Amino acid sequence: MKQPGVGVAITGSGSAAPAAALDNHQLGQIVETSDEWIASRTGIRQRRLAAPSETLTTLAAEAAQAAIAMAGLAPTDIDLILLATSTPDDLFGTACRVQAEIGATRAVAFDLTAACSGFVFGLVTAAQYIHTGVYQNIVLIGADVLSRWVDWSDRRTCILFGDGAGAVVLQANDCDRLLGFELRSDGTQNHYLNLNYEPTEKSLVDTVTIGCGTFNPITMNGQEVYRFAVRRVPEVIEKALFRANLTTNDVDWLLLHQANQRILDAVGDRLKIPPEKIVSNLAKYGNTSAASIPLVLDEEVRRGNIQPGETLVASGFGAGLTWGAAVFQWGR
Ligand code: COA
């Protein structure tokens, strides 16, 4: 239950990206494609890819440290670390490694998986802990290293994805800056975008056989995912705005999951939100999954474009299928 007087403020952001970039021309040496094809269909020009030494943990920790510093806190002030990721360093969870790396000794830490919606789902989850008065200072990280799971011989998917991390700090606040949200899932369409575990039969004894396999690379039906995003994302944004008692005219910045420039443009058109309010950095990073929204948020905050008190709508969508939107004001 929401406790009276316990609001949420988002008080810091941070991000991190691998050092190496692979541009579309270089990608053309790996699969049959071209800069012209990729840029015109997606808006992506390059993606950053993690070297073996750059793990999910190191990227997530760098982003979290920057967010904690911007919020004026120390790692030991943090009560909870939520790590939204689909590409853990350890399937048992990576948030604890981040906790150790940044020295957040008091923090509870766990992973949350909702693919490219992970940041928005995480934001709403984190806010519940604050609204109920349980925690005061939370770091939410969205981080993914999808390059580990991309089929680098499949030109329909490998052109899209990149690696990165972004983080925000949520704090208890007198005034509630989370104004509204809406989350959705539809498992009947799960097959459109997968990173599937494939069991191989292994007989232990006569009567017991287990499925002991590994994960297959990403598979995707691009056209169906495109259709889903362009239909469902505007709906969920309108619903979240309705809950916040706002309209699209009140939106200062639209932070869509950075999947494809054509999706960003189509969603903006449907909502009649002008392009200058729709942030985009996917030309530089591609689709970084759970990292994409906090990464672009952090860039715009550090550039001074997003100002305290402005109204932001973040909307994530992707595998699951999952999608959602959150309306909030930046800062205390
Ligand atoms: N380079 C050159 N040609 C390519 C190519 C590439 N990288 N990928 C596919 N093609 C070819 C196809 O083989 C096909 O050729 P054909 O007509 O001879 O069979 C043609 O281009 C059109 O392919 P299609 O798959 O219909 O392209 P599209 O217009 O749907 O664009 C996507 C493909 C992936 C860019 C687009 O569907 C998309 O962005 N979907 C959303 C994906 C997404 O955002 N996923 C993540 C969500 S979190």
Short mmCIF file of C-alpha atoms and ligand atoms in Angstrom, two decimals:
data_model
loop_
_atom_site.label_atom_id
_atom_site.label_comp_id
_atom_site.label_asym_id
_atom_site.label_seq_id
_atom_site.Cartn_x
_atom_site.Cartn_y
_atom_site.Cartn_z
CA MET A 1 0.00 0.00 0.00
CA LYS A 2 1.20 3.46 -0.85
CA GLN A 3 2.08 5.30 2.35
CA PRO A 4 0.83 8.89 2.59
CA GLY A 5 3.55 11.42 1.90
CA VAL A 6 6.02 8.92 0.45
CA GLY A 7 6.71 9.96 -3.11
CA VAL A 8 9.39 8.99 -5.59
CA ALA A 9 11.95 11.28 -7.20
CA ILE A 10 14.50 10.33 -9.85
CA THR A 11 17.60 12.19 -8.79
CA GLY A 12 20.53 10.82 -10.76
CA SER A 13 21.48 9.08 -13.97
CA GLY A 14 24.55 7.38 -15.37
CA SER A 15 25.56 5.29 -18.34
CA ALA A 16 28.37 3.25 -19.81
CA ALA A 17 29.16 1.82 -23.22
CA PRO A 18 31.88 -0.50 -24.45
CA ALA A 19 34.94 1.13 -26.04
CA ALA A 20 34.73 -0.63 -29.43
CA ALA A 21 32.32 0.45 -32.14
CA LEU A 22 31.32 -1.58 -35.20
CA ASP A 23 29.89 0.56 -37.99
CA ASN A 24 27.58 -0.56 -40.78
CA HIS A 25 30.43 -0.69 -43.31
CA GLN A 26 32.36 -3.08 -41.06
CA LEU A 27 29.21 -5.14 -40.56
CA GLY A 28 29.12 -5.47 -44.35
CA GLN A 29 32.34 -7.51 -44.06
CA ILE A 30 30.53 -10.03 -41.83
CA VAL A 31 27.11 -10.38 -43.57
CA GLU A 32 25.73 -9.25 -46.93
CA THR A 33 24.35 -5.82 -46.12
CA SER A 34 25.11 -2.14 -46.59
CA ASP A 35 25.20 1.09 -44.63
CA GLU A 36 22.44 2.40 -46.89
CA TRP A 37 20.13 -0.59 -46.21
CA ILE A 38 20.64 -0.54 -42.43
CA ALA A 39 20.47 3.24 -42.02
CA SER A 40 17.36 3.65 -44.17
CA ARG A 41 15.45 0.79 -42.48
CA THR A 42 16.55 1.39 -38.89
CA GLY A 43 18.47 4.67 -38.47
CA ILE A 44 21.38 2.72 -36.96
CA ARG A 45 24.89 3.68 -38.12
CA GLN A 46 27.02 1.85 -35.58
CA ARG A 47 26.80 -0.16 -32.39
CA ARG A 48 29.16 -0.49 -29.41
CA LEU A 49 30.24 -4.05 -28.64
CA ALA A 50 31.71 -5.37 -25.41
CA ALA A 51 35.20 -6.88 -25.41
CA PRO A 52 35.64 -10.03 -23.29
CA SER A 53 37.01 -7.87 -20.47
CA GLU A 54 33.90 -5.64 -20.52
CA THR A 55 31.28 -7.68 -18.74
CA LEU A 56 27.69 -6.93 -17.88
CA THR A 57 28.93 -6.36 -14.34
CA THR A 58 31.58 -3.78 -15.30
CA LEU A 59 29.22 -1.83 -17.57
CA ALA A 60 26.38 -1.90 -15.03
CA ALA A 61 28.71 -0.88 -12.18
CA GLU A 62 30.09 2.09 -14.15
CA ALA A 63 26.58 3.32 -14.95
CA ALA A 64 25.42 2.83 -11.34
CA GLN A 65 28.41 4.70 -9.88
CA ALA A 66 27.77 7.70 -12.14
CA ALA A 67 24.07 7.77 -11.20
CA ILE A 68 24.84 7.53 -7.47
CA ALA A 69 27.36 10.38 -7.75
CA MET A 70 24.88 12.59 -9.63
CA ALA A 71 22.31 11.98 -6.89
CA GLY A 72 24.89 13.12 -4.31
CA LEU A 73 24.85 9.77 -2.54
CA ALA A 74 27.50 7.24 -1.56
CA PRO A 75 27.20 3.53 -2.53
CA THR A 76 26.66 2.73 1.14
CA ASP A 77 23.46 4.84 1.10
CA ILE A 78 21.82 2.47 -1.37
CA ASP A 79 19.09 0.16 0.00
CA LEU A 80 18.29 -1.78 -3.18
CA ILE A 81 19.98 -2.49 -6.51
CA LEU A 82 17.63 -3.66 -9.25
CA LEU A 83 19.36 -4.86 -12.39
CA ALA A 84 17.14 -5.18 -15.45
CA THR A 85 18.90 -7.49 -17.88
CA SER A 86 18.38 -10.45 -20.17
CA THR A 87 22.09 -11.15 -20.55
CA PRO A 88 23.45 -11.86 -17.06
CA ASP A 89 27.08 -12.76 -16.40
CA ASP A 90 25.64 -15.42 -14.10
CA LEU A 91 22.20 -16.99 -14.54
CA PHE A 92 21.87 -17.00 -10.75
CA GLY A 93 21.89 -13.21 -10.97
CA THR A 94 24.37 -10.44 -11.67
CA ALA A 95 23.06 -7.70 -9.37
CA CYS A 96 25.06 -9.05 -6.42
CA ARG A 97 28.26 -8.80 -8.44
CA VAL A 98 27.41 -5.17 -9.17
CA GLN A 99 26.73 -4.64 -5.47
CA ALA A 100 30.19 -6.00 -4.62
CA GLU A 101 31.89 -4.05 -7.44
CA ILE A 102 30.51 -0.67 -6.30
CA GLY A 103 30.71 -1.38 -2.55
CA ALA A 104 27.00 -0.95 -1.88
CA THR A 105 27.37 -3.07 1.22
CA ARG A 106 23.90 -2.32 2.68
CA ALA A 107 21.98 -2.95 -0.52
CA VAL A 108 19.73 -5.87 -1.35
CA ALA A 109 20.39 -6.77 -4.98
CA PHE A 110 18.54 -8.83 -7.55
CA ASP A 111 17.92 -9.14 -11.28
CA LEU A 112 14.71 -8.47 -13.15
CA THR A 113 14.11 -9.74 -16.68
CA ALA A 114 11.67 -8.11 -19.07
CA ALA A 115 13.88 -7.77 -22.17
CA CYS A 116 13.68 -4.32 -23.77
CA SER A 117 10.89 -3.33 -21.35
CA GLY A 118 13.17 -4.10 -18.40
CA PHE A 119 13.94 -0.50 -17.51
CA VAL A 120 10.29 0.62 -17.44
CA PHE A 121 9.19 -2.51 -15.57
CA GLY A 122 12.11 -1.93 -13.16
CA LEU A 123 11.18 1.72 -12.65
CA VAL A 124 7.65 0.79 -11.61
CA THR A 125 8.91 -2.08 -9.41
CA ALA A 126 11.46 0.15 -7.68
CA ALA A 127 8.82 2.83 -7.07
CA GLN A 128 6.64 0.30 -5.21
CA TYR A 129 9.39 -0.24 -2.62
CA ILE A 130 9.58 3.50 -2.05
CA HIS A 131 5.83 4.10 -2.03
CA THR A 132 5.39 1.44 0.65
CA GLY A 133 8.08 3.07 2.78
CA VAL A 134 10.34 -0.01 2.65
CA TYR A 135 13.37 1.59 0.96
CA GLN A 136 14.58 5.18 0.51
CA ASN A 137 17.41 4.98 -2.03
CA ILE A 138 17.33 2.61 -4.98
CA VAL A 139 19.61 2.15 -7.97
CA LEU A 140 17.85 0.82 -11.05
CA ILE A 141 20.18 -0.34 -13.80
CA GLY A 142 19.22 -1.40 -17.31
CA ALA A 143 22.11 -3.25 -18.92
CA ASP A 144 22.54 -5.76 -21.70
CA VAL A 145 25.29 -7.41 -23.68
CA LEU A 146 23.16 -8.85 -26.46
CA SER A 147 26.23 -9.25 -28.71
CA ARG A 148 26.85 -12.50 -26.82
CA TRP A 149 23.56 -13.92 -28.09
CA VAL A 150 23.26 -12.46 -31.57
CA ASP A 151 23.62 -14.80 -34.54
CA TRP A 152 26.39 -12.93 -36.34
CA SER A 153 25.56 -14.76 -39.59
CA ASP A 154 21.90 -13.58 -39.59
CA ARG A 155 21.69 -10.19 -41.31
CA ARG A 156 18.03 -9.75 -40.31
CA THR A 157 18.94 -9.50 -36.63
CA CYS A 158 22.67 -8.83 -36.16
CA ILE A 159 22.38 -5.32 -37.63
CA LEU A 160 20.07 -4.20 -34.84
CA PHE A 161 21.72 -4.84 -31.51
CA GLY A 162 24.47 -3.28 -29.41
CA ASP A 163 25.74 -3.37 -25.82
CA GLY A 164 25.50 -0.83 -23.02
CA ALA A 165 24.23 0.13 -19.59
CA GLY A 166 22.25 2.95 -18.03
CA ALA A 167 21.15 3.63 -14.49
CA VAL A 168 18.99 5.93 -12.41
CA VAL A 169 18.68 6.62 -8.69
CA LEU A 170 15.18 6.71 -7.21
CA GLN A 171 14.75 8.37 -3.82
CA ALA A 172 11.94 8.84 -1.35
CA ASN A 173 10.59 12.38 -1.74
CA ASP A 174 7.82 14.53 -0.26
CA CYS A 175 6.33 15.03 -3.69
CA ASP A 176 5.63 12.02 -5.95
CA ARG A 177 7.29 12.55 -9.34
CA LEU A 178 6.08 9.24 -10.76
CA LEU A 179 2.82 10.45 -12.21
CA GLY A 180 1.41 7.38 -13.93
CA PHE A 181 2.29 4.10 -15.58
CA GLU A 182 0.90 1.15 -17.49
CA LEU A 183 2.56 -2.24 -18.01
CA ARG A 184 1.48 -5.05 -20.35
CA SER A 185 2.51 -8.59 -21.29
CA ASP A 186 1.30 -11.01 -23.96
CA GLY A 187 2.92 -14.43 -23.86
CA THR A 188 0.81 -15.70 -26.77
CA GLN A 189 3.13 -13.69 -29.06
CA ASN A 190 6.31 -14.88 -27.33
CA HIS A 191 7.52 -16.68 -30.47
CA TYR A 192 8.09 -13.42 -32.36
CA LEU A 193 11.28 -12.61 -30.44
CA ASN A 194 13.26 -15.20 -28.52
CA LEU A 195 16.53 -16.08 -26.88
CA ASN A 196 15.49 -19.66 -26.24
CA TYR A 197 16.90 -22.40 -24.06
CA GLU A 198 17.10 -25.60 -26.07
CA PRO A 199 17.25 -28.80 -24.06
CA THR A 200 19.26 -31.78 -25.25
CA GLU A 201 18.14 -35.10 -23.79
CA LYS A 202 20.53 -36.55 -21.26
CA SER A 203 19.67 -39.81 -19.59
CA LEU A 204 20.91 -39.98 -16.01
CA VAL A 205 19.49 -43.43 -15.15
CA ASP A 206 16.94 -45.63 -16.93
CA THR A 207 13.94 -43.79 -15.51
CA VAL A 208 15.28 -40.22 -15.42
CA THR A 209 16.11 -38.09 -18.43
CA ILE A 210 16.81 -34.39 -18.13
CA GLY A 211 17.05 -31.60 -20.69
CA CYS A 212 20.61 -30.39 -20.48
CA GLY A 213 21.34 -27.87 -23.22
CA THR A 214 22.12 -24.23 -23.80
CA PHE A 215 20.58 -21.02 -25.13
CA ASN A 216 20.20 -20.50 -28.88
CA PRO A 217 20.95 -17.14 -30.51
CA ILE A 218 18.21 -14.52 -30.91
CA THR A 219 15.44 -15.25 -33.39
CA MET A 220 12.96 -12.59 -34.49
CA ASN A 221 10.06 -11.98 -36.83
CA GLY A 222 10.97 -8.38 -37.64
CA GLN A 223 7.77 -7.41 -39.38
CA GLU A 224 5.53 -8.72 -36.60
CA VAL A 225 7.63 -7.01 -33.93
CA TYR A 226 7.47 -3.79 -35.91
CA ARG A 227 3.68 -4.02 -36.23
CA PHE A 228 3.32 -4.81 -32.52
CA ALA A 229 5.43 -1.82 -31.48
CA VAL A 230 3.73 0.72 -33.70
CA ARG A 231 0.25 -0.41 -32.55
CA ARG A 232 0.78 -1.10 -28.87
CA VAL A 233 3.27 1.56 -27.77
CA PRO A 234 1.04 4.59 -28.52
CA GLU A 235 -1.85 2.85 -26.69
CA VAL A 236 0.16 2.23 -23.55
CA ILE A 237 1.58 5.76 -23.54
CA GLU A 238 -1.92 7.23 -23.81
CA LYS A 239 -3.05 5.01 -20.93
CA ALA A 240 -0.13 6.05 -18.72
CA LEU A 241 -0.78 9.73 -19.53
CA PHE A 242 -4.47 9.26 -18.73
CA ARG A 243 -3.53 7.81 -15.33
CA ALA A 244 -1.30 10.84 -14.77
CA ASN A 245 -4.18 13.12 -15.73
CA LEU A 246 -2.10 14.52 -18.58
CA THR A 247 -2.27 14.60 -22.38
CA THR A 248 0.41 14.33 -25.05
CA ASN A 249 0.57 18.15 -25.08
CA ASP A 250 2.04 18.02 -21.56
CA VAL A 251 4.97 15.81 -22.59
CA ASP A 252 8.35 17.59 -22.69
CA TRP A 253 10.39 14.52 -23.69
CA LEU A 254 9.45 11.13 -25.09
CA LEU A 255 12.03 8.46 -24.30
CA LEU A 256 11.14 5.45 -26.40
CA HIS A 257 13.08 2.23 -26.35
CA GLN A 258 15.72 2.81 -29.02
CA ALA A 259 14.85 -0.06 -31.36
CA ASN A 260 14.40 1.56 -34.74
CA GLN A 261 14.09 5.18 -35.91
CA ARG A 262 11.08 4.24 -38.05
CA ILE A 263 9.30 2.97 -34.92
CA LEU A 264 10.16 6.19 -33.06
CA ASP A 265 8.84 8.28 -35.96
CA ALA A 266 5.66 6.23 -36.34
CA VAL A 267 4.87 6.36 -32.61
CA GLY A 268 5.51 10.12 -32.59
CA ASP A 269 3.20 10.57 -35.61
CA ARG A 270 0.39 8.57 -34.01
CA LEU A 271 0.64 10.51 -30.76
CA LYS A 272 1.19 13.84 -32.57
CA ILE A 273 4.32 14.45 -30.49
CA PRO A 274 6.79 16.51 -32.56
CA PRO A 275 10.17 14.94 -33.48
CA GLU A 276 12.15 17.51 -31.47
CA LYS A 277 10.63 16.08 -28.27
CA ILE A 278 11.57 12.49 -29.16
CA VAL A 279 15.11 11.72 -28.08
CA SER A 280 17.19 9.40 -30.24
CA ASN A 281 20.71 8.04 -29.99
CA LEU A 282 20.26 4.74 -31.78
CA ALA A 283 22.43 5.86 -34.71
CA LYS A 284 25.39 5.51 -32.31
CA TYR A 285 24.35 2.53 -30.18
CA GLY A 286 21.73 0.43 -32.00
CA ASN A 287 19.24 -1.40 -29.82
CA THR A 288 20.81 -1.93 -26.39
CA SER A 289 17.71 -3.61 -24.92
CA ALA A 290 17.17 -2.77 -21.22
CA ALA A 291 19.94 -0.14 -21.41
CA SER A 292 18.48 1.96 -24.20
CA ILE A 293 16.13 4.26 -22.24
CA PRO A 294 18.46 5.08 -19.30
CA LEU A 295 21.37 5.50 -21.75
CA VAL A 296 19.56 8.10 -23.83
CA LEU A 297 18.11 9.70 -20.68
CA ASP A 298 21.58 10.11 -19.19
CA GLU A 299 22.98 11.64 -22.37
CA GLU A 300 20.17 14.21 -22.53
CA VAL A 301 20.43 15.05 -18.81
CA ARG A 302 24.20 15.55 -19.03
CA ARG A 303 23.78 17.72 -22.14
CA GLY A 304 21.43 19.92 -20.12
CA ASN A 305 18.50 19.24 -22.43
CA ILE A 306 16.34 17.47 -19.85
CA GLN A 307 15.76 19.90 -16.97
CA PRO A 308 14.39 19.39 -13.44
CA GLY A 309 10.60 19.54 -13.35
CA GLU A 310 10.13 18.58 -16.99
CA THR A 311 7.64 15.83 -17.82
CA LEU A 312 9.08 12.68 -19.37
CA VAL A 313 7.39 9.64 -20.81
CA ALA A 314 9.52 6.49 -21.02
CA SER A 315 8.19 3.56 -23.00
CA GLY A 316 9.80 0.17 -23.45
CA PHE A 317 8.68 -2.73 -25.62
CA GLY A 318 10.08 -6.02 -26.75
CA ALA A 319 10.41 -9.72 -26.08
CA GLY A 320 7.88 -11.45 -23.88
CA LEU A 321 6.11 -9.80 -25.47
CA THR A 322 6.21 -6.98 -22.93
CA TRP A 323 5.53 -3.28 -23.19
CA GLY A 324 4.89 -0.40 -20.87
CA ALA A 325 5.12 3.31 -20.23
CA ALA A 326 5.89 5.49 -17.22
CA VAL A 327 5.26 9.22 -16.86
CA PHE A 328 7.52 11.10 -14.47
CA GLN A 329 9.09 14.45 -13.77
CA TRP A 330 12.85 14.67 -13.70
CA GLY A 331 14.47 15.60 -10.38
CA ARG A 332 13.07 16.33 -6.92
N1 COA B 1 20.80 -6.09 -45.40
C1 COA B 1 20.31 -6.20 -46.64
N2 COA B 1 19.15 -6.83 -46.92
C2 COA B 1 18.47 -7.36 -45.88
C3 COA B 1 18.92 -7.28 -44.57
C4 COA B 1 20.14 -6.61 -44.34
N3 COA B 1 20.66 -6.48 -43.12
N4 COA B 1 18.03 -7.89 -43.77
C5 COA B 1 17.04 -8.34 -44.54
N5 COA B 1 17.31 -8.03 -45.83
C6 COA B 1 16.51 -8.32 -47.01
C7 COA B 1 15.61 -9.52 -46.79
O1 COA B 1 16.29 -10.71 -47.12
C8 COA B 1 14.48 -9.22 -47.75
O2 COA B 1 14.87 -9.59 -49.04
P1 COA B 1 13.86 -10.36 -50.03
O3 COA B 1 12.72 -9.38 -50.19
O4 COA B 1 14.69 -10.56 -51.22
O5 COA B 1 13.47 -11.58 -49.28
C9 COA B 1 14.37 -7.70 -47.74
O6 COA B 1 15.63 -7.21 -47.23
C10 COA B 1 13.25 -7.17 -46.85
O7 COA B 1 13.33 -7.87 -45.61
P2 COA B 1 12.30 -7.60 -44.45
O8 COA B 1 12.60 -8.53 -43.34
O9 COA B 1 10.92 -7.57 -45.05
O10 COA B 1 12.72 -6.13 -44.05
P3 COA B 1 11.92 -5.07 -43.20
O11 COA B 1 11.56 -3.92 -44.04
O12 COA B 1 10.85 -5.69 -42.37
O13 COA B 1 13.08 -4.58 -42.21
C11 COA B 1 13.74 -4.88 -39.92
C12 COA B 1 13.65 -5.49 -41.31
C13 COA B 1 14.33 -5.90 -38.99
C14 COA B 1 14.66 -3.65 -40.02
C15 COA B 1 12.32 -4.42 -39.47
O14 COA B 1 11.41 -5.48 -39.66
C16 COA B 1 12.30 -4.00 -38.04
O15 COA B 1 12.96 -3.08 -37.64
N6 COA B 1 11.50 -4.67 -37.19
C17 COA B 1 11.45 -4.40 -35.79
C18 COA B 1 12.59 -5.13 -35.12
C19 COA B 1 12.88 -4.64 -33.75
O16 COA B 1 12.86 -3.47 -33.49
N7 COA B 1 13.19 -5.59 -32.87
C20 COA B 1 13.55 -5.34 -31.53
C21 COA B 1 12.38 -4.94 -30.73
S1 COA B 1 12.83 -4.76 -29.09
#
